[in-house]
Tab-separated table of C-alpha atoms in Angstrom:
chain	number	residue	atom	x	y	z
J	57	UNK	CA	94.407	82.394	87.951
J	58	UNK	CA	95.119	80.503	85.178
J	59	UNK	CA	97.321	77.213	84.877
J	60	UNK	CA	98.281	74.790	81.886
J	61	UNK	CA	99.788	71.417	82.389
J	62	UNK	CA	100.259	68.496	80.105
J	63	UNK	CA	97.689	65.449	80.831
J	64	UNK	CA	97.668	62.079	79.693
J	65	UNK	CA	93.785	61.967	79.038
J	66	UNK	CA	90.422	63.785	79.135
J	67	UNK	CA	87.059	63.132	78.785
J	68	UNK	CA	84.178	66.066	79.134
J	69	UNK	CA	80.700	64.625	80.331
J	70	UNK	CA	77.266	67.080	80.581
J	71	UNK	CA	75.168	66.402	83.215
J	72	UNK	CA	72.387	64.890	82.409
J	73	UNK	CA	70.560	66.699	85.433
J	74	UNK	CA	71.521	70.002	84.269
J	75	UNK	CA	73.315	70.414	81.043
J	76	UNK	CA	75.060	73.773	82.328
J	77	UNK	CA	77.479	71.877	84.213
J	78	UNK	CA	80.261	69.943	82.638
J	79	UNK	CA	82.528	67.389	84.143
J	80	UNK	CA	85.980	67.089	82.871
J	81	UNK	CA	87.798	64.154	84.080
J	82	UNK	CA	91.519	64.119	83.491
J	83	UNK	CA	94.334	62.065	84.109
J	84	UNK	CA	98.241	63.823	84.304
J	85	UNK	CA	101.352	62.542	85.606
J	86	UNK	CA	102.475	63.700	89.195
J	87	UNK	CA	105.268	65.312	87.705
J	88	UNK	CA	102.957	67.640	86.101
J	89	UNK	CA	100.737	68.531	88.509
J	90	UNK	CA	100.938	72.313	89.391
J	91	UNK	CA	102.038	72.827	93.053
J	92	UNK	CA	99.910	76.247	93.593
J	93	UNK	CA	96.806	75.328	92.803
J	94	UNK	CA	94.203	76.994	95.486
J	95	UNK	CA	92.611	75.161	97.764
J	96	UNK	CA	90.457	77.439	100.025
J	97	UNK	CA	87.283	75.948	98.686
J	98	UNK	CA	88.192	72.547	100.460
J	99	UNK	CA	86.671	73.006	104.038
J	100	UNK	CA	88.999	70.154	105.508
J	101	UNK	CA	92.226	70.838	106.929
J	102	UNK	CA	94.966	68.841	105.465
J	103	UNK	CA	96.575	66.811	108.536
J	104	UNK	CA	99.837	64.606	107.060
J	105	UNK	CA	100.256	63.214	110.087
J	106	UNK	CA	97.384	60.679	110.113
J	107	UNK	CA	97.927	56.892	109.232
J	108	UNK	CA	96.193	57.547	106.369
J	109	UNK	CA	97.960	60.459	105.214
J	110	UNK	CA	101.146	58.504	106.017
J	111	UNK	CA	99.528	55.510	103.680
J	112	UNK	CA	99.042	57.910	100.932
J	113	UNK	CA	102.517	59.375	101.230
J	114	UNK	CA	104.028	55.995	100.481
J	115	UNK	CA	101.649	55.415	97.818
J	116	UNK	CA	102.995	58.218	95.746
J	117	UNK	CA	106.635	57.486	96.183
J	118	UNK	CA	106.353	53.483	96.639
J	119	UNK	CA	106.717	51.380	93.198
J	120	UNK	CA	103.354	50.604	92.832
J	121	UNK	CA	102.514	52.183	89.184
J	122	UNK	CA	98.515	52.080	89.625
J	123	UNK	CA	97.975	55.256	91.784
J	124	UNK	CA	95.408	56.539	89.708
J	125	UNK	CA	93.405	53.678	89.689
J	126	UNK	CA	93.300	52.670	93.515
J	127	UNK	CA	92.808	56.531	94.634
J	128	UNK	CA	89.645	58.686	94.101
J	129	UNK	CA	91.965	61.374	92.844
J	130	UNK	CA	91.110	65.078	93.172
J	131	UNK	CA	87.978	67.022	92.567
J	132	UNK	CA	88.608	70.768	91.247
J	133	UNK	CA	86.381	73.365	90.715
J	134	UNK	CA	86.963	75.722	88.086
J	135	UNK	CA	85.425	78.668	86.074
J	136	UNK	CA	86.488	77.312	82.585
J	137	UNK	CA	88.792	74.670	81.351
J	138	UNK	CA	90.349	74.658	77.801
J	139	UNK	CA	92.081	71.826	76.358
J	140	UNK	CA	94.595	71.979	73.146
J	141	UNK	CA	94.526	68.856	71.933
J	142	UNK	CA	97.573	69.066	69.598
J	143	UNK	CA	99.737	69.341	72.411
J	144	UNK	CA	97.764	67.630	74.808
J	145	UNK	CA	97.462	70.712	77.215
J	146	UNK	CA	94.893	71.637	79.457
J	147	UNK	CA	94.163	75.132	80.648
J	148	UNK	CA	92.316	75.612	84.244
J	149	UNK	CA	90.763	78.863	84.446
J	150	UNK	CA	90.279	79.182	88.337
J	151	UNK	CA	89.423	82.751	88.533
J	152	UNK	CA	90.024	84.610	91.567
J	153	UNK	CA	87.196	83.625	93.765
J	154	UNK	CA	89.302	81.293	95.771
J	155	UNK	CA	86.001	80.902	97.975
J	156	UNK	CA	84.359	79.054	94.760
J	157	UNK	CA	87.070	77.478	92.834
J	158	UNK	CA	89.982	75.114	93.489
J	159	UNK	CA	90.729	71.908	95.206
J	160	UNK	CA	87.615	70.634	96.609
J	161	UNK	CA	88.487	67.191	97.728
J	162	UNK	CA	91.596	65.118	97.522
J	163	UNK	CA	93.122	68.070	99.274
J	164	UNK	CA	95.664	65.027	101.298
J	165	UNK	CA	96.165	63.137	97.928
J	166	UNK	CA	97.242	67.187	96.162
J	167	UNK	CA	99.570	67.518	99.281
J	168	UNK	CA	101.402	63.679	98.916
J	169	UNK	CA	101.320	64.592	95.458
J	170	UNK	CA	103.366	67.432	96.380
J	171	UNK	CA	105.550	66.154	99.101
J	172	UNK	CA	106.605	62.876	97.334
J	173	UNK	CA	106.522	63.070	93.644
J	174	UNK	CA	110.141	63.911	93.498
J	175	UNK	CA	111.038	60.417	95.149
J	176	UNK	CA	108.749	58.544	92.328
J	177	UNK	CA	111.600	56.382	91.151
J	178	UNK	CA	112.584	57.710	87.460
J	179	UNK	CA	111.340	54.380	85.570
J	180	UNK	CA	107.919	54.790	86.830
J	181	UNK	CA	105.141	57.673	85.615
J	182	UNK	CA	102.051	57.930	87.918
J	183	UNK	CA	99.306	59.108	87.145
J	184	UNK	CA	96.966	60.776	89.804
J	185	UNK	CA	92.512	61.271	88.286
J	186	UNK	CA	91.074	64.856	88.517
J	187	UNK	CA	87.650	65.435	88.156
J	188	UNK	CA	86.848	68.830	87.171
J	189	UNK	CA	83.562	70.639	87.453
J	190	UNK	CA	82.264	73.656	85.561
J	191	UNK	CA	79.184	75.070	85.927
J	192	UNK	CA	77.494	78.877	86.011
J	193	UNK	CA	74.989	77.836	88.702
J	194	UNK	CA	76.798	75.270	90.244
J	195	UNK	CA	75.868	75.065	93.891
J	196	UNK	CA	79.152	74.765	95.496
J	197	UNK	CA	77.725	74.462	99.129
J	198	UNK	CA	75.823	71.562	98.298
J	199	UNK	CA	78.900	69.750	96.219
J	200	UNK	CA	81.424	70.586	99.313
J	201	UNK	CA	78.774	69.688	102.038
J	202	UNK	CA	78.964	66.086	99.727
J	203	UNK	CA	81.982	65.782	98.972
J	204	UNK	CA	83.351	65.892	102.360
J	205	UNK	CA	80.483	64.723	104.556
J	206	UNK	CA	82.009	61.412	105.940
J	207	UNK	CA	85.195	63.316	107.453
J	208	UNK	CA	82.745	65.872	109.105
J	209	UNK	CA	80.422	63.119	110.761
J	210	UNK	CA	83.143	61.429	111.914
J	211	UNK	CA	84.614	64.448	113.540
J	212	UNK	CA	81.025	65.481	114.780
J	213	UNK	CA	80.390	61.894	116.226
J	214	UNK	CA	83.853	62.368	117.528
J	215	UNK	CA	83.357	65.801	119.403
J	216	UNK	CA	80.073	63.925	120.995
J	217	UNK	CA	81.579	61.152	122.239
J	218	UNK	CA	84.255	63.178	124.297
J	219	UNK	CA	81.064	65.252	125.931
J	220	UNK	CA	81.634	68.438	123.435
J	221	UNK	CA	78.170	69.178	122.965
J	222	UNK	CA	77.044	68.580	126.437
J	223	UNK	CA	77.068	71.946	127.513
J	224	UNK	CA	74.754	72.270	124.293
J	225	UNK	CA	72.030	69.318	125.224
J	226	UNK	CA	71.759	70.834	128.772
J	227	UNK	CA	71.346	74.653	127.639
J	228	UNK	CA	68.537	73.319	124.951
J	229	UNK	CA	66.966	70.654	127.022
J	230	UNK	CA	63.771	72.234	127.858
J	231	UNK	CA	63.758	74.105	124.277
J	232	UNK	CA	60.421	72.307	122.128
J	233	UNK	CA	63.442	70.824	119.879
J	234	UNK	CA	65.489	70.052	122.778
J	235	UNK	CA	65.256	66.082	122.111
J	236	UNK	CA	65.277	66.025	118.211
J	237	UNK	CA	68.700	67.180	118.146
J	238	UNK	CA	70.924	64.556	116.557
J	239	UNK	CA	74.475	64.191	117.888
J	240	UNK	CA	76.123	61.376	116.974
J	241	UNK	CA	76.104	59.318	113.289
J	242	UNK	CA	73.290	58.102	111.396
J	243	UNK	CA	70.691	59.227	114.851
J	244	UNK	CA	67.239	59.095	114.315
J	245	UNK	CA	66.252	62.702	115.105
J	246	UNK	CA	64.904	65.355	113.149
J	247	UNK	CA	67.955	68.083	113.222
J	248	UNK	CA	71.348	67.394	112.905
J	249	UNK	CA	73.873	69.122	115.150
J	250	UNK	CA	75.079	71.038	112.326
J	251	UNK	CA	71.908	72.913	111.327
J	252	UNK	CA	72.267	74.625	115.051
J	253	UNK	CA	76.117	75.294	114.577
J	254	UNK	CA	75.316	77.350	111.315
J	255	UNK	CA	72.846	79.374	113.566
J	256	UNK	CA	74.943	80.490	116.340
J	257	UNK	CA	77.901	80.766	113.842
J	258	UNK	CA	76.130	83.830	111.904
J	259	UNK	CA	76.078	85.440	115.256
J	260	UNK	CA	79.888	84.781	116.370
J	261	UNK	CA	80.921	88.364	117.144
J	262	UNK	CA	84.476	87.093	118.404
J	263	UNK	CA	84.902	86.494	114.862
J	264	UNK	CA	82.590	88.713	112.751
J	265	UNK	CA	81.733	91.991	114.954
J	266	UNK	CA	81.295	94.299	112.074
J	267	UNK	CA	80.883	94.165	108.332
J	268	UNK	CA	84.256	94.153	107.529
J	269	UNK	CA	84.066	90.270	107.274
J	270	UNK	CA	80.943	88.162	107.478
J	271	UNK	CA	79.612	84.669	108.027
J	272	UNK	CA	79.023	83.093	104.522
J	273	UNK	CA	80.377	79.695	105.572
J	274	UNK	CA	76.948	79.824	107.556
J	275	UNK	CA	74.944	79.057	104.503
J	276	UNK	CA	77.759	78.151	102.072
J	277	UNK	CA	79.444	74.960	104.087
J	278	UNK	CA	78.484	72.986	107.503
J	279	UNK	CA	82.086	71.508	107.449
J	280	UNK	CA	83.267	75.509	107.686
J	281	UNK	CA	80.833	76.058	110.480
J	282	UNK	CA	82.219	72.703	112.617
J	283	UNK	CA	85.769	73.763	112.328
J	284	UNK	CA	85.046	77.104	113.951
J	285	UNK	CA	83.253	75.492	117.003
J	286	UNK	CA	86.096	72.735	116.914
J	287	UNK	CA	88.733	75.757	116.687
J	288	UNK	CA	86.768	77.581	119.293
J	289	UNK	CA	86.615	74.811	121.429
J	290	UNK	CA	90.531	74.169	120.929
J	291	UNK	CA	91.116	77.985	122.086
J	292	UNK	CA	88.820	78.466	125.132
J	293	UNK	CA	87.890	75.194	126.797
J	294	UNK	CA	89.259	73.427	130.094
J	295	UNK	CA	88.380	69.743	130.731
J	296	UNK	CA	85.111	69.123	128.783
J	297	UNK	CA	83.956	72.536	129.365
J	298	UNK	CA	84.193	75.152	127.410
J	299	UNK	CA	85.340	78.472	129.485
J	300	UNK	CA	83.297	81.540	129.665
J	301	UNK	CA	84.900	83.179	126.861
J	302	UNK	CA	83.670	80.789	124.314
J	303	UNK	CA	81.597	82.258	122.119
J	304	UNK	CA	79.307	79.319	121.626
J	305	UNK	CA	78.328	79.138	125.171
J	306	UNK	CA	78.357	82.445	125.333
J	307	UNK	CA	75.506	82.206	122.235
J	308	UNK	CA	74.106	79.470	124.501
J	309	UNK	CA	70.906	81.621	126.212
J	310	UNK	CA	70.466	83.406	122.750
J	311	UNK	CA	69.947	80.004	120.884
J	312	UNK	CA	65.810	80.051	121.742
J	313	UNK	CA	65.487	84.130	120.110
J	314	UNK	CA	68.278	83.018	117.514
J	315	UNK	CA	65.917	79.721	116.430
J	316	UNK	CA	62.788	82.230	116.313
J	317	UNK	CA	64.602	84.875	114.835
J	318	UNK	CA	65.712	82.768	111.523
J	319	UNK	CA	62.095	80.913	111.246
J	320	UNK	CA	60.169	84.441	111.934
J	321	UNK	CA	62.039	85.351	108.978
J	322	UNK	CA	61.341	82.092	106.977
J	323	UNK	CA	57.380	82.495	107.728
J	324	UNK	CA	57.272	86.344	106.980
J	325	UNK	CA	59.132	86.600	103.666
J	326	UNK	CA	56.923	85.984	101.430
J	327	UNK	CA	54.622	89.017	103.189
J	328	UNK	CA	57.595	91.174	103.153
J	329	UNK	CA	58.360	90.688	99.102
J	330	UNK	CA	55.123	91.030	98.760
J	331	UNK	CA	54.933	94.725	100.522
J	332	UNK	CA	57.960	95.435	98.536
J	333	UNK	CA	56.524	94.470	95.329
J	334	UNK	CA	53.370	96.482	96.056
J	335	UNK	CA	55.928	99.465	96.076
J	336	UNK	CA	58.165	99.313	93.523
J	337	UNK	CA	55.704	98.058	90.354
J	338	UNK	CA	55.142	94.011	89.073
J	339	UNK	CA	57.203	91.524	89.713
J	340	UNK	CA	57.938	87.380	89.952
J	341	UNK	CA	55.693	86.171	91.764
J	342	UNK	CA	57.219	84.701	95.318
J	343	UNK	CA	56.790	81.115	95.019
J	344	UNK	CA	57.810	81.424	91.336
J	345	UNK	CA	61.304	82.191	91.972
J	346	UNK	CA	64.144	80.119	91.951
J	347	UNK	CA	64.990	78.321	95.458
J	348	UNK	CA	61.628	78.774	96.491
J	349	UNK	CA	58.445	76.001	95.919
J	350	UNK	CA	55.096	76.161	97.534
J	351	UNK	CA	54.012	74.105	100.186
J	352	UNK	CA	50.903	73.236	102.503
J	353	UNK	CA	52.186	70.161	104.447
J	354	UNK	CA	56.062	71.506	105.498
J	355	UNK	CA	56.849	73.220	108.830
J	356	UNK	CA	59.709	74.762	110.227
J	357	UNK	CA	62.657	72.739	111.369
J	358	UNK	CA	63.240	73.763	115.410
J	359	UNK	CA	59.844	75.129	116.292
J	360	UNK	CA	57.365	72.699	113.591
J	361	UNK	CA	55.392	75.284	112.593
J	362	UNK	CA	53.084	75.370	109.407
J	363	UNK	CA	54.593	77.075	106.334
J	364	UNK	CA	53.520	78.020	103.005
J	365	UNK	CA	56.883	78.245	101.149
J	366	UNK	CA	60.019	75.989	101.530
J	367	UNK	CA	62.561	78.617	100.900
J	368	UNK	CA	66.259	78.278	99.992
J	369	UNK	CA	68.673	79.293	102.728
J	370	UNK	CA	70.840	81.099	100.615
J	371	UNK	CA	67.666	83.768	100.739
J	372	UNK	CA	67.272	83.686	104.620
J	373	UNK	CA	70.649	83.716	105.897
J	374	UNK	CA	72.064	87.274	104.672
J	375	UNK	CA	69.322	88.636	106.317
J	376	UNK	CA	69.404	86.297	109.264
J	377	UNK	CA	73.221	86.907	110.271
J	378	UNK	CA	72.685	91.190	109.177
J	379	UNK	CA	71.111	90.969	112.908
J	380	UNK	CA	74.443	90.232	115.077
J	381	UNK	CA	74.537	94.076	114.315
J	382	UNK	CA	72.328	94.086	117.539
J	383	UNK	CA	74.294	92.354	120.406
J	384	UNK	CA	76.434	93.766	123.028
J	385	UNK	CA	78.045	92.554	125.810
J	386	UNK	CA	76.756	93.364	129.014
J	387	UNK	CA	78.956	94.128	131.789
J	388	UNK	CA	79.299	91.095	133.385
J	389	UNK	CA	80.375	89.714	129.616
J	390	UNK	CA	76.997	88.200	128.795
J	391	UNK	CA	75.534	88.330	125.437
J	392	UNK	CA	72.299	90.354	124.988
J	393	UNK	CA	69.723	92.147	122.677
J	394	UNK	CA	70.466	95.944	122.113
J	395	UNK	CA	66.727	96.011	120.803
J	396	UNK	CA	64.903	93.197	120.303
J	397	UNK	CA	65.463	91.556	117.075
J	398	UNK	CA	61.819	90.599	115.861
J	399	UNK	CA	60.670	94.236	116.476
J	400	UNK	CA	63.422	95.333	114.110
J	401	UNK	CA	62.831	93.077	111.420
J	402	UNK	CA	58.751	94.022	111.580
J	403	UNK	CA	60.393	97.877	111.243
J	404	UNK	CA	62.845	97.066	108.463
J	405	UNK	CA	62.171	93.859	107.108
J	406	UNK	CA	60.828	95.246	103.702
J	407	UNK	CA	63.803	97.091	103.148
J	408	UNK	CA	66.315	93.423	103.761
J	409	UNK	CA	64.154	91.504	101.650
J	410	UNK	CA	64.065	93.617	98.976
J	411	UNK	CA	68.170	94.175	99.134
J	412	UNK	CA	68.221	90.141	99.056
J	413	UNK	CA	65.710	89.827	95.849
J	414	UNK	CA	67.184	93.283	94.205
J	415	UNK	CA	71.025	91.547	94.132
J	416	UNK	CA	69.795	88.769	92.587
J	417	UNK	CA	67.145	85.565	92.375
J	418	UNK	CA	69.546	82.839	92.421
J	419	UNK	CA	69.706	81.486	96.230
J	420	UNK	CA	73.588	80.092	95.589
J	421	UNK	CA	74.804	84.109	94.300
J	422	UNK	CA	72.564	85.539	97.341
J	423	UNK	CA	74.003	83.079	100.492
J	424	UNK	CA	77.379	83.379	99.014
J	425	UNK	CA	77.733	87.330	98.120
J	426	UNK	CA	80.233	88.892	100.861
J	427	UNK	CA	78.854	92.120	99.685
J	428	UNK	CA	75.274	91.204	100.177
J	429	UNK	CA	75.841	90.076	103.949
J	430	UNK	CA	77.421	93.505	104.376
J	431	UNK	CA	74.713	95.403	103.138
J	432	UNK	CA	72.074	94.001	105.056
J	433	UNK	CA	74.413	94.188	107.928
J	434	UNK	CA	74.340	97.923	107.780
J	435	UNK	CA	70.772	98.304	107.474
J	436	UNK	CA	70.176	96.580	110.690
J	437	UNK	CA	73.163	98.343	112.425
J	438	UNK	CA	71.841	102.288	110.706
J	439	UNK	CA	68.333	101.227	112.353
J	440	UNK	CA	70.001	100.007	115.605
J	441	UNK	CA	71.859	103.626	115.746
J	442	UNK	CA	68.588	105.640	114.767
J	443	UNK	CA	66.359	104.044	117.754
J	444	UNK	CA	70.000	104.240	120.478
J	445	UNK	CA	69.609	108.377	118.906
J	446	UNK	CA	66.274	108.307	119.828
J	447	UNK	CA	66.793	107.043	123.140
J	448	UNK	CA	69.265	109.471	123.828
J	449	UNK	CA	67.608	112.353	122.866
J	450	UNK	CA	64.425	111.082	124.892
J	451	UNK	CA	67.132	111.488	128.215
């Protein structure tokens, strides 16, 4: 998807960090401003009924000329931009990943912009700022999980103080990370609420029970991962409960073999690559790989235990989230293990770490490839099959 617009003025900036990422930053007139950009990527929802969407409504139509200097503007994501400067054009190349590109933040300011820019009176040109970032390897996760941090606080901070994550504190409380939990803004504890969420998201079967869709959001955006429990919470809750066909309190007795599950994983990698490197000839060397640094003084988050690697989600999580393949409901609608997951992952782990490191060694393609998650969904669920065979056939 590609869309050119006139601006008023551009500047391009390389990061000084990492000179494969450019920052355009471009000023156009309302007027101009294309109506369909996409704007999937932004993880908020856009609410215009807030006083501060209301604000920003009568900033765009109001007479006050200096929009673009009093707002933060919009921040876009794109997979090329061209500019012609004879005509003072600019062409967004947006792609048609609308999981990676589009309207990051500013997704309230895009929508004022929108609903109001036709009652700009006709003497008066505003301008609205849009920051623009390019970038190969840009790590989109980390950029939205930045960009839009103080909204999802708030709303976590929010969700505590109206007793949302009781049921949570109480099912955990005798866990070993039971205390270090942090709930509510700026806490001084060791795990933020969030980091749990993304867990016993990758396992939300209500949502994701086969591989026809999959949990990216779980490594590629915490904001994603609160609005499902928020949305879940909306749907199936009575009081400050959450009813029995919630799916996070349904997760709740999993959350200990869910915890050990995803650090088992972290600590046994590198032995894994290693086996699967023995097989298949030479290779990078594990701690030599992007995403992943050596270590002798880190441990685990939940469970604090020593570890040799720090290793980049975007690694763990495909392979993490491939084992919702084994739950089932029981009969009396309780969640449980069709085969215990750390047996399987001793049986078959080779075989997902070495579909993770054969798709590619860059932790931000990994986490975020849909077709990834679905392949090492399938290898758990063709093992899961092969031992319920088995089983049968033993009868």
């Amino acid at each position: 998807m590609k869309m050119t617009f006139p601006i008023k003025a551009l500047r391009a900036v390389k990061s000084p960090s990492d000179p494969t990422v450019t920052t355009y930053f471009a000023w156009t007139n309302m007027r101009d401003l294309p109506a369909d950009m996409p704007t999937k990527v932004n993880p908020r929802e856009v609410n215009m009924r807030t006083t501060t969407a209301k604000k920003l409504l009568e900033a765009v139509s109001g007479t006050d000329p200096y929009f673009d200097i009093h707002n933060r503007g919009m921040v876009l994501l794109a997979n090329e931009v061209k500019f012609d400067a004879s005509n003072s054009l600019i062409t967004i190349d947006f792609d048609h990943d609308e999981d990676r590109y589009g309207v990051l933040d500013g997704g309230h300011t895009y929508e004022a912009i929108k609903e109001r820019r036709d009652q700009i009176p006709e003497d008066i040109d505003k301008y609205v700022k849009l920051e623009i970032f390019v970038g190969a390897d840009l790590d989109v996760a980390a950029l939205s999980d930045a960009r839009n941090t103080s909204v999802q606080v708030s709303d976590i901070a929010l969700f505590n103080l109206e007793d949302r994550f009781d049921f949570i504190k109480e099912g955990i409380a005798n866990e070993p990370y039971g205390q270090d939990i942090a709930y509510k803004d700026n806490e001084d504890k060791r795990i933020p609420i969030a980091d749990l969420l993304r867990l016993m998201y990758a396992f939300n079967i209500s949502r994701f029970p086969d591989d026809t869709s999959v949990p990216v959001a779980a490594y590629s955006g915490k904001a994603n991962v609160f609005k499902d429990y928020k949305n879940e919470w909306d749907k199936h809750s009575s009081g400050n409960q959450p009813t029995a066909d919630n799916i996070y309190r349904r997760l709740l007795p999993l959350v200990p073999s869910l915890v050990n599950l995803y650090e088992t994983i972290e600590l046994e990698m590198a032995e894994k690559y290693r086996d699967y490197k023995k097989m298949n000839g030479s290779g990078a060397k594990f701690g030599s790989i992007r995403g992943i640094e050596n270590t002798n003084k880190d441990r685990t988050e939940f469970l604090q235990r020593k570890k040799d690697y720090n290793i980049s989600s975007g690694f763990i999580m495909p392979i993490y989230g491939a084992f919702r393949a084994l739950l089932h409901t029981k009969g009396n609608g309780d969640l449980d293990w069709e085969f215990d997951p750390i047996q399987i992952w001793q049986a078959i782990g080779v075989t997902l770490v070495q579909t993770v490191f054969d798709t590619d060694t860059n932790p931000q393609s990994v986490g975020k490839s849909k077709t990834l998650w679905q392949a090492t969904y399938r290898i758990v669920e063709n093992e899961k099959n092969r031992r319920l065979i088995a089983k049968l056939s033993q009868k």
